[in-house]
Amino acid sequence: MQIFSKVLRDTDVHVRFSFPTHCLEHLDFAGNNYVDLYVKDSCGELRVIRCLKRNGVYDKPVLSMGWLKFVADYGLRVGDKVVLHREDDQNLGSQFMIEAKRRIMLLGEEAWGDVTRAN
C-alpha cells in the first residue's frame, strides 16, 4: 500500500524531508516524538531513517537521520519523486519500502522512471 509520494523540493534534498500529516496513522511512535523506520530501498538495502513529529500546532512529520544519506546514495535532486510503501506481514509486522523516481521523456510522453543508486 502506498503511504505517500512527493516531488522533492530544495529543503527535502538539502535539509530534511517533510510529508503529509495524515501519513502518521501508518507509524507507531509509542508515545515518543520519533520512530526509526526500517526501510528497504529499491536495491534491497535495509536502511534506518528516523521520522520525527515536529512540535507545534501541527505534528507534521519529517524524515531526518538517514534521509540525506539516501538522497546522496541515489543522487536525488529537486524535481525527483519519492514513494513510500507499507506492506503488512502477519509474521514480520509492517515492512516499509522506499522508491526514488525521476521524470523522463518516453516517446514524447512524460513518465516517471526508477532512479538507481549513484554509487
mmCIF file of N, CA and C in Angstrom:
data_model
loop_
_atom_site.group_PDB
_atom_site.id
_atom_site.type_symbol
_atom_site.label_atom_id
_atom_site.label_comp_id
_atom_site.label_asym_id
_atom_site.label_seq_id
_atom_site.Cartn_x
_atom_site.Cartn_y
_atom_site.Cartn_z
ATOM 1 N N MET A 1 0.836 -1.160 0.000
ATOM 2 C CA MET A 1 0.000 0.000 0.000
ATOM 3 C C MET A 1 0.893 1.240 0.000
ATOM 4 N N GLN A 2 0.593 2.162 -0.911
ATOM 5 C CA GLN A 2 1.366 3.396 -0.962
ATOM 6 C C GLN A 2 0.925 4.315 0.172
ATOM 7 N N ILE A 3 1.892 4.800 0.948
ATOM 8 C CA ILE A 3 1.603 5.737 2.028
ATOM 9 C C ILE A 3 1.614 7.166 1.494
ATOM 10 N N PHE A 4 2.631 7.496 0.698
ATOM 11 C CA PHE A 4 2.678 8.808 0.066
ATOM 12 C C PHE A 4 3.668 8.790 -1.078
ATOM 13 N N SER A 5 3.529 9.801 -1.942
ATOM 14 C CA SER A 5 4.551 10.117 -2.930
ATOM 15 C C SER A 5 4.677 11.633 -2.929
ATOM 16 N N LYS A 6 5.888 12.108 -3.165
ATOM 17 C CA LYS A 6 6.118 13.549 -3.134
ATOM 18 C C LYS A 6 7.244 13.917 -4.083
ATOM 19 N N VAL A 7 7.034 14.997 -4.827
ATOM 20 C CA VAL A 7 8.082 15.563 -5.659
ATOM 21 C C VAL A 7 8.979 16.392 -4.746
ATOM 22 N N LEU A 8 10.272 16.158 -4.846
ATOM 23 C CA LEU A 8 11.233 16.775 -3.935
ATOM 24 C C LEU A 8 11.440 18.263 -4.196
ATOM 25 N N ARG A 9 11.512 19.007 -3.089
ATOM 26 C CA ARG A 9 11.826 20.435 -3.115
ATOM 27 C C ARG A 9 13.232 20.622 -2.566
ATOM 28 N N ASP A 10 13.710 21.861 -2.604
ATOM 29 C CA ASP A 10 15.070 22.154 -2.169
ATOM 30 C C ASP A 10 15.317 21.706 -0.721
ATOM 31 N N THR A 11 14.399 22.012 0.197
ATOM 32 C CA THR A 11 14.570 21.619 1.597
ATOM 33 C C THR A 11 14.614 20.100 1.739
ATOM 34 N N ASP A 12 13.806 19.394 0.946
ATOM 35 C CA ASP A 12 13.781 17.927 1.000
ATOM 36 C C ASP A 12 15.130 17.327 0.628
ATOM 37 N N VAL A 13 15.821 17.946 -0.301
ATOM 38 C CA VAL A 13 17.086 17.420 -0.814
ATOM 39 C C VAL A 13 18.283 17.830 0.048
ATOM 40 N N HIS A 14 18.199 18.991 0.701
ATOM 41 C CA HIS A 14 19.368 19.517 1.416
ATOM 42 C C HIS A 14 19.266 19.528 2.937
ATOM 43 N N VAL A 15 18.057 19.404 3.494
ATOM 44 C CA VAL A 15 17.915 19.532 4.947
ATOM 45 C C VAL A 15 17.173 18.347 5.549
ATOM 46 N N ARG A 16 15.897 18.230 5.235
ATOM 47 C CA ARG A 16 15.032 17.172 5.767
ATOM 48 C C ARG A 16 13.850 17.035 4.828
ATOM 49 N N PHE A 17 13.167 15.924 4.936
ATOM 50 C CA PHE A 17 12.039 15.622 4.055
ATOM 51 C C PHE A 17 10.746 15.673 4.861
ATOM 52 N N SER A 18 9.866 16.592 4.530
ATOM 53 C CA SER A 18 8.574 16.654 5.217
ATOM 54 C C SER A 18 7.516 15.981 4.349
ATOM 55 N N PHE A 19 6.529 15.391 5.019
ATOM 56 C CA PHE A 19 5.454 14.732 4.272
ATOM 57 C C PHE A 19 4.135 14.942 5.000
ATOM 58 N N PRO A 20 3.010 14.607 4.353
ATOM 59 C CA PRO A 20 1.690 14.941 4.892
ATOM 60 C C PRO A 20 1.403 14.320 6.264
ATOM 61 N N THR A 21 0.721 15.099 7.094
ATOM 62 C CA THR A 21 0.380 14.693 8.450
ATOM 63 C C THR A 21 -0.477 13.435 8.481
ATOM 64 N N HIS A 22 -1.368 13.265 7.504
ATOM 65 C CA HIS A 22 -2.253 12.089 7.516
ATOM 66 C C HIS A 22 -1.484 10.775 7.449
ATOM 67 N N CYS A 23 -0.227 10.820 7.061
ATOM 68 C CA CYS A 23 0.593 9.605 6.990
ATOM 69 C C CYS A 23 0.990 9.081 8.371
ATOM 70 N N LEU A 24 0.826 9.918 9.402
ATOM 71 C CA LEU A 24 1.190 9.499 10.762
ATOM 72 C C LEU A 24 0.409 8.272 11.212
ATOM 73 N N GLU A 25 -0.789 8.074 10.686
ATOM 74 C CA GLU A 25 -1.603 6.922 11.093
ATOM 75 C C GLU A 25 -0.945 5.588 10.750
ATOM 76 N N HIS A 26 0.029 5.599 9.856
ATOM 77 C CA HIS A 26 0.725 4.372 9.446
ATOM 78 C C HIS A 26 1.958 4.070 10.301
ATOM 79 N N LEU A 27 2.282 4.977 11.229
ATOM 80 C CA LEU A 27 3.511 4.850 12.013
ATOM 81 C C LEU A 27 3.183 4.712 13.494
ATOM 82 N N ASP A 28 3.982 3.925 14.207
ATOM 83 C CA ASP A 28 3.776 3.717 15.633
ATOM 84 C C ASP A 28 4.880 4.431 16.412
ATOM 85 N N PHE A 29 4.542 5.589 16.982
ATOM 86 C CA PHE A 29 5.511 6.382 17.726
ATOM 87 C C PHE A 29 5.641 5.937 19.179
ATOM 88 N N ALA A 30 4.741 5.098 19.644
ATOM 89 C CA ALA A 30 4.778 4.545 21.015
ATOM 90 C C ALA A 30 5.032 5.614 22.072
ATOM 91 N N GLY A 31 4.341 6.756 21.941
ATOM 92 C CA GLY A 31 4.459 7.819 22.934
ATOM 93 C C GLY A 31 5.655 8.733 22.763
ATOM 94 N N ASN A 32 6.500 8.489 21.791
ATOM 95 C CA ASN A 32 7.678 9.327 21.534
ATOM 96 C C ASN A 32 7.371 10.329 20.427
ATOM 97 N N ASN A 33 8.296 11.247 20.204
ATOM 98 C CA ASN A 33 8.128 12.164 19.075
ATOM 99 C C ASN A 33 8.935 11.712 17.849
ATOM 100 N N TYR A 34 9.516 10.513 17.923
ATOM 101 C CA TYR A 34 10.230 9.973 16.764
ATOM 102 C C TYR A 34 10.076 8.451 16.715
ATOM 103 N N VAL A 35 10.297 7.920 15.523
ATOM 104 C CA VAL A 35 10.334 6.477 15.323
ATOM 105 C C VAL A 35 11.387 6.202 14.255
ATOM 106 N N ASP A 36 12.177 5.159 14.446
ATOM 107 C CA ASP A 36 13.145 4.752 13.431
ATOM 108 C C ASP A 36 12.461 3.778 12.488
ATOM 109 N N LEU A 37 12.377 4.169 11.221
ATOM 110 C CA LEU A 37 11.754 3.323 10.203
ATOM 111 C C LEU A 37 12.817 2.434 9.577
ATOM 112 N N TYR A 38 12.523 1.170 9.490
ATOM 113 C CA TYR A 38 13.396 0.232 8.791
ATOM 114 C C TYR A 38 12.807 0.087 7.404
ATOM 115 N N VAL A 39 13.513 0.654 6.442
ATOM 116 C CA VAL A 39 13.004 0.819 5.089
ATOM 117 C C VAL A 39 13.911 0.093 4.111
ATOM 118 N N LYS A 40 13.311 -0.691 3.231
ATOM 119 C CA LYS A 40 14.080 -1.367 2.183
ATOM 120 C C LYS A 40 14.028 -0.499 0.934
ATOM 121 N N ASP A 41 15.220 -0.194 0.367
ATOM 122 C CA ASP A 41 15.239 0.611 -0.855
ATOM 123 C C ASP A 41 15.109 -0.291 -2.082
ATOM 124 N N SER A 42 15.096 0.315 -3.254
ATOM 125 C CA SER A 42 14.862 -0.448 -4.484
ATOM 126 C C SER A 42 16.002 -1.395 -4.829
ATOM 127 N N CYS A 43 17.169 -1.241 -4.183
ATOM 128 C CA CYS A 43 18.287 -2.176 -4.377
ATOM 129 C C CYS A 43 18.269 -3.299 -3.346
ATOM 130 N N GLY A 44 17.268 -3.266 -2.443
ATOM 131 C CA GLY A 44 17.147 -4.307 -1.433
ATOM 132 C C GLY A 44 17.915 -4.020 -0.148
ATOM 133 N N GLU A 45 18.559 -2.846 -0.072
ATOM 134 C CA GLU A 45 19.309 -2.487 1.135
ATOM 135 C C GLU A 45 18.341 -2.026 2.220
ATOM 136 N N LEU A 46 18.542 -2.547 3.426
ATOM 137 C CA LEU A 46 17.733 -2.127 4.563
ATOM 138 C C LEU A 46 18.359 -0.881 5.173
ATOM 139 N N ARG A 47 17.575 0.171 5.256
ATOM 140 C CA ARG A 47 18.045 1.450 5.776
ATOM 141 C C ARG A 47 17.254 1.815 7.025
ATOM 142 N N VAL A 48 17.875 2.587 7.890
ATOM 143 C CA VAL A 48 17.181 3.139 9.050
ATOM 144 C C VAL A 48 17.066 4.639 8.817
ATOM 145 N N ILE A 49 15.833 5.119 8.745
ATOM 146 C CA ILE A 49 15.578 6.544 8.544
ATOM 147 C C ILE A 49 14.651 7.002 9.667
ATOM 148 N N ARG A 50 15.087 7.997 10.390
ATOM 149 C CA ARG A 50 14.305 8.490 11.530
ATOM 150 C C ARG A 50 13.193 9.421 11.066
ATOM 151 N N CYS A 51 12.006 9.193 11.612
ATOM 152 C CA CYS A 51 10.858 10.047 11.358
ATOM 153 C C CYS A 51 10.534 10.786 12.648
ATOM 154 N N LEU A 52 10.493 12.109 12.573
ATOM 155 C CA LEU A 52 10.192 12.963 13.726
ATOM 156 C C LEU A 52 8.848 13.644 13.533
ATOM 157 N N LYS A 53 8.111 13.784 14.639
ATOM 158 C CA LYS A 53 6.929 14.648 14.647
ATOM 159 C C LYS A 53 7.397 15.981 15.198
ATOM 160 N N ARG A 54 7.235 17.026 14.424
ATOM 161 C CA ARG A 54 7.653 18.349 14.880
ATOM 162 C C ARG A 54 6.718 18.847 15.976
ATOM 163 N N ASN A 55 7.274 19.580 16.915
ATOM 164 C CA ASN A 55 6.466 20.190 17.962
ATOM 165 C C ASN A 55 5.799 21.445 17.418
ATOM 166 N N GLY A 56 4.617 21.710 17.885
ATOM 167 C CA GLY A 56 3.911 22.907 17.449
ATOM 168 C C GLY A 56 2.444 22.602 17.226
ATOM 169 N N VAL A 57 1.806 23.474 16.488
ATOM 170 C CA VAL A 57 0.378 23.333 16.231
ATOM 171 C C VAL A 57 0.098 22.068 15.425
ATOM 172 N N TYR A 58 0.953 21.767 14.456
ATOM 173 C CA TYR A 58 0.778 20.586 13.612
ATOM 174 C C TYR A 58 1.888 19.588 13.896
ATOM 175 N N ASP A 59 1.547 18.311 13.881
ATOM 176 C CA ASP A 59 2.541 17.252 14.083
ATOM 177 C C ASP A 59 3.185 16.848 12.762
ATOM 178 N N LYS A 60 3.401 17.802 11.863
ATOM 179 C CA LYS A 60 3.911 17.473 10.532
ATOM 180 C C LYS A 60 5.191 16.646 10.640
ATOM 181 N N PRO A 61 5.184 15.450 10.079
ATOM 182 C CA PRO A 61 6.351 14.570 10.188
ATOM 183 C C PRO A 61 7.457 14.939 9.202
ATOM 184 N N VAL A 62 8.688 14.645 9.612
ATOM 185 C CA VAL A 62 9.845 14.829 8.743
ATOM 186 C C VAL A 62 10.754 13.609 8.858
ATOM 187 N N LEU A 63 11.427 13.290 7.773
ATOM 188 C CA LEU A 63 12.480 12.276 7.799
ATOM 189 C C LEU A 63 13.787 13.014 8.013
ATOM 190 N N SER A 64 14.561 12.573 8.987
ATOM 191 C CA SER A 64 15.804 13.280 9.311
ATOM 192 C C SER A 64 16.987 12.321 9.211
ATOM 193 N N MET A 65 17.471 11.798 10.327
ATOM 194 C CA MET A 65 18.653 10.939 10.345
ATOM 195 C C MET A 65 18.514 9.804 9.325
ATOM 196 N N GLY A 66 19.490 9.663 8.470
ATOM 197 C CA GLY A 66 19.479 8.620 7.452
ATOM 198 C C GLY A 66 18.900 9.084 6.123
ATOM 199 N N TRP A 67 18.088 10.148 6.145
ATOM 200 C CA TRP A 67 17.453 10.632 4.921
ATOM 201 C C TRP A 67 18.477 11.207 3.943
ATOM 202 N N LEU A 68 19.389 12.075 4.409
ATOM 203 C CA LEU A 68 20.342 12.706 3.488
ATOM 204 C C LEU A 68 21.318 11.695 2.891
ATOM 205 N N LYS A 69 21.586 10.600 3.597
ATOM 206 C CA LYS A 69 22.415 9.531 3.025
ATOM 207 C C LYS A 69 21.682 8.875 1.864
ATOM 208 N N PHE A 70 20.376 8.650 2.021
ATOM 209 C CA PHE A 70 19.575 8.105 0.930
ATOM 210 C C PHE A 70 19.607 9.049 -0.274
ATOM 211 N N VAL A 71 19.447 10.344 -0.030
ATOM 212 C CA VAL A 71 19.489 11.349 -1.104
ATOM 213 C C VAL A 71 20.832 11.277 -1.832
ATOM 214 N N ALA A 72 21.927 11.224 -1.076
ATOM 215 C CA ALA A 72 23.264 11.175 -1.683
ATOM 216 C C ALA A 72 23.486 9.868 -2.431
ATOM 217 N N ASP A 73 23.091 8.746 -1.836
ATOM 218 C CA ASP A 73 23.306 7.444 -2.466
ATOM 219 C C ASP A 73 22.595 7.326 -3.815
ATOM 220 N N TYR A 74 21.440 7.956 -3.925
ATOM 221 C CA TYR A 74 20.661 7.882 -5.163
ATOM 222 C C TYR A 74 20.838 9.112 -6.052
ATOM 223 N N GLY A 75 21.649 10.070 -5.612
ATOM 224 C CA GLY A 75 21.887 11.277 -6.411
ATOM 225 C C GLY A 75 20.604 12.052 -6.664
ATOM 226 N N LEU A 76 19.730 12.107 -5.657
ATOM 227 C CA LEU A 76 18.437 12.757 -5.841
ATOM 228 C C LEU A 76 18.593 14.268 -5.935
ATOM 229 N N ARG A 77 17.676 14.877 -6.663
ATOM 230 C CA ARG A 77 17.702 16.324 -6.854
ATOM 231 C C ARG A 77 16.281 16.876 -6.861
ATOM 232 N N VAL A 78 16.182 18.177 -6.794
ATOM 233 C CA VAL A 78 14.883 18.838 -6.821
ATOM 234 C C VAL A 78 14.140 18.396 -8.084
ATOM 235 N N GLY A 79 12.866 18.030 -7.927
ATOM 236 C CA GLY A 79 12.048 17.577 -9.056
ATOM 237 C C GLY A 79 11.918 16.068 -9.133
ATOM 238 N N ASP A 80 12.814 15.327 -8.472
ATOM 239 C CA ASP A 80 12.659 13.874 -8.397
ATOM 240 C C ASP A 80 11.494 13.562 -7.457
ATOM 241 N N LYS A 81 11.064 12.327 -7.454
ATOM 242 C CA LYS A 81 9.931 11.930 -6.617
ATOM 243 C C LYS A 81 10.321 10.757 -5.740
ATOM 244 N N VAL A 82 9.789 10.750 -4.507
ATOM 245 C CA VAL A 82 9.994 9.650 -3.569
ATOM 246 C C VAL A 82 8.633 9.052 -3.257
ATOM 247 N N VAL A 83 8.583 7.710 -3.229
ATOM 248 C CA VAL A 83 7.349 6.985 -2.918
ATOM 249 C C VAL A 83 7.648 6.053 -1.758
ATOM 250 N N LEU A 84 6.805 6.100 -0.716
ATOM 251 C CA LEU A 84 6.942 5.211 0.435
ATOM 252 C C LEU A 84 5.753 4.260 0.465
ATOM 253 N N HIS A 85 6.059 2.966 0.574
ATOM 254 C CA HIS A 85 5.037 1.921 0.627
ATOM 255 C C HIS A 85 5.124 1.194 1.966
ATOM 256 N N ARG A 86 3.992 0.639 2.395
ATOM 257 C CA ARG A 86 3.963 -0.225 3.580
ATOM 258 C C ARG A 86 3.299 -1.527 3.185
ATOM 259 N N GLU A 87 3.951 -2.619 3.554
ATOM 260 C CA GLU A 87 3.380 -3.941 3.343
ATOM 261 C C GLU A 87 3.216 -4.592 4.706
ATOM 262 N N ASP A 88 2.031 -5.091 4.985
ATOM 263 C CA ASP A 88 1.775 -5.742 6.265
ATOM 264 C C ASP A 88 1.965 -7.243 6.120
ATOM 265 N N ASP A 89 2.762 -7.797 6.995
ATOM 266 C CA ASP A 89 3.049 -9.227 7.016
ATOM 267 C C ASP A 89 2.681 -9.753 8.400
ATOM 268 N N GLN A 90 1.863 -10.781 8.479
ATOM 269 C CA GLN A 90 1.413 -11.297 9.768
ATOM 270 C C GLN A 90 2.574 -11.796 10.622
ATOM 271 N N ASN A 91 3.623 -12.296 9.999
ATOM 272 C CA ASN A 91 4.768 -12.814 10.745
ATOM 273 C C ASN A 91 5.792 -11.726 11.100
ATOM 274 N N LEU A 92 6.024 -10.817 10.169
ATOM 275 C CA LEU A 92 7.079 -9.825 10.350
ATOM 276 C C LEU A 92 6.575 -8.453 10.778
ATOM 277 N N GLY A 93 5.281 -8.210 10.702
ATOM 278 C CA GLY A 93 4.741 -6.878 11.000
ATOM 279 C C GLY A 93 4.830 -5.995 9.769
ATOM 280 N N SER A 94 4.820 -4.689 9.987
ATOM 281 C CA SER A 94 4.859 -3.744 8.864
ATOM 282 C C SER A 94 6.262 -3.656 8.283
ATOM 283 N N GLN A 95 6.331 -3.712 6.979
ATOM 284 C CA GLN A 95 7.572 -3.563 6.232
ATOM 285 C C GLN A 95 7.424 -2.325 5.358
ATOM 286 N N PHE A 96 8.432 -1.460 5.350
ATOM 287 C CA PHE A 96 8.384 -0.251 4.533
ATOM 288 C C PHE A 96 9.360 -0.371 3.376
ATOM 289 N N MET A 97 8.964 0.187 2.228
ATOM 290 C CA MET A 97 9.816 0.225 1.041
ATOM 291 C C MET A 97 9.822 1.657 0.523
ATOM 292 N N ILE A 98 10.980 2.104 0.048
ATOM 293 C CA ILE A 98 11.104 3.457 -0.486
ATOM 294 C C ILE A 98 11.633 3.375 -1.913
ATOM 295 N N GLU A 99 11.055 4.185 -2.789
ATOM 296 C CA GLU A 99 11.471 4.231 -4.193
ATOM 297 C C GLU A 99 11.815 5.668 -4.566
ATOM 298 N N ALA A 100 12.784 5.813 -5.444
ATOM 299 C CA ALA A 100 13.148 7.115 -5.994
ATOM 300 C C ALA A 100 12.798 7.102 -7.484
ATOM 301 N N LYS A 101 12.171 8.172 -7.952
ATOM 302 C CA LYS A 101 11.737 8.280 -9.346
ATOM 303 C C LYS A 101 12.253 9.589 -9.942
ATOM 304 N N ARG A 102 12.461 9.586 -11.260
ATOM 305 C CA ARG A 102 12.891 10.798 -11.978
ATOM 306 C C ARG A 102 12.043 10.939 -13.237
ATOM 307 N N ARG A 103 11.677 12.192 -13.550
ATOM 308 C CA ARG A 103 10.905 12.453 -14.769
ATOM 309 C C ARG A 103 11.761 12.146 -15.988
ATOM 310 N N ILE A 104 11.159 11.440 -16.917
ATOM 311 C CA ILE A 104 11.829 11.146 -18.181
ATOM 312 C C ILE A 104 10.837 11.369 -19.320
ATOM 313 N N MET A 105 11.362 11.584 -20.500
ATOM 314 C CA MET A 105 10.521 11.661 -21.687
ATOM 315 C C MET A 105 10.627 10.325 -22.405
ATOM 316 N N LEU A 106 9.496 9.705 -22.647
ATOM 317 C CA LEU A 106 9.454 8.398 -23.284
ATOM 318 C C LEU A 106 8.484 8.471 -24.450
ATOM 319 N N LEU A 107 9.016 8.410 -25.663
ATOM 320 C CA LEU A 107 8.210 8.514 -26.874
ATOM 321 C C LEU A 107 7.351 9.772 -26.859
ATOM 322 N N GLY A 108 7.962 10.876 -26.424
ATOM 323 C CA GLY A 108 7.271 12.155 -26.403
ATOM 324 C C GLY A 108 6.327 12.364 -25.234
ATOM 325 N N GLU A 109 6.236 11.393 -24.360
ATOM 326 C CA GLU A 109 5.364 11.481 -23.191
ATOM 327 C C GLU A 109 6.210 11.563 -21.926
ATOM 328 N N GLU A 110 5.734 12.360 -20.964
ATOM 329 C CA GLU A 110 6.426 12.441 -19.683
ATOM 330 C C GLU A 110 6.044 11.235 -18.829
ATOM 331 N N ALA A 111 7.058 10.620 -18.190
ATOM 332 C CA ALA A 111 6.827 9.452 -17.329
ATOM 333 C C ALA A 111 7.797 9.544 -16.158
ATOM 334 N N TRP A 112 7.588 8.670 -15.170
ATOM 335 C CA TRP A 112 8.493 8.570 -14.017
ATOM 336 C C TRP A 112 9.282 7.280 -14.131
ATOM 337 N N GLY A 113 10.609 7.400 -14.206
ATOM 338 C CA GLY A 113 11.474 6.228 -14.262
ATOM 339 C C GLY A 113 12.150 6.003 -12.922
ATOM 340 N N ASP A 114 12.533 4.764 -12.661
ATOM 341 C CA ASP A 114 13.223 4.426 -11.417
ATOM 342 C C ASP A 114 14.625 5.019 -11.420
ATOM 343 N N VAL A 115 15.051 5.516 -10.256
ATOM 344 C CA VAL A 115 16.409 6.011 -10.070
ATOM 345 C C VAL A 115 17.199 4.917 -9.382
ATOM 346 N N THR A 116 18.364 4.580 -9.925
ATOM 347 C CA THR A 116 19.217 3.574 -9.300
ATOM 348 C C THR A 116 20.297 4.254 -8.480
ATOM 349 N N ARG A 117 20.924 3.485 -7.618
ATOM 350 C CA ARG A 117 21.973 4.041 -6.757
ATOM 351 C C ARG A 117 23.073 4.683 -7.582
ATOM 352 N N ALA A 118 23.512 5.843 -7.102
ATOM 353 C CA ALA A 118 24.582 6.574 -7.810
ATOM 354 C C ALA A 118 25.942 5.958 -7.530
ATOM 355 N N ASN A 119 26.110 5.300 -6.365
ATOM 356 C CA ASN A 119 27.415 4.727 -6.036
ATOM 357 C C ASN A 119 27.270 3.342 -5.483
#
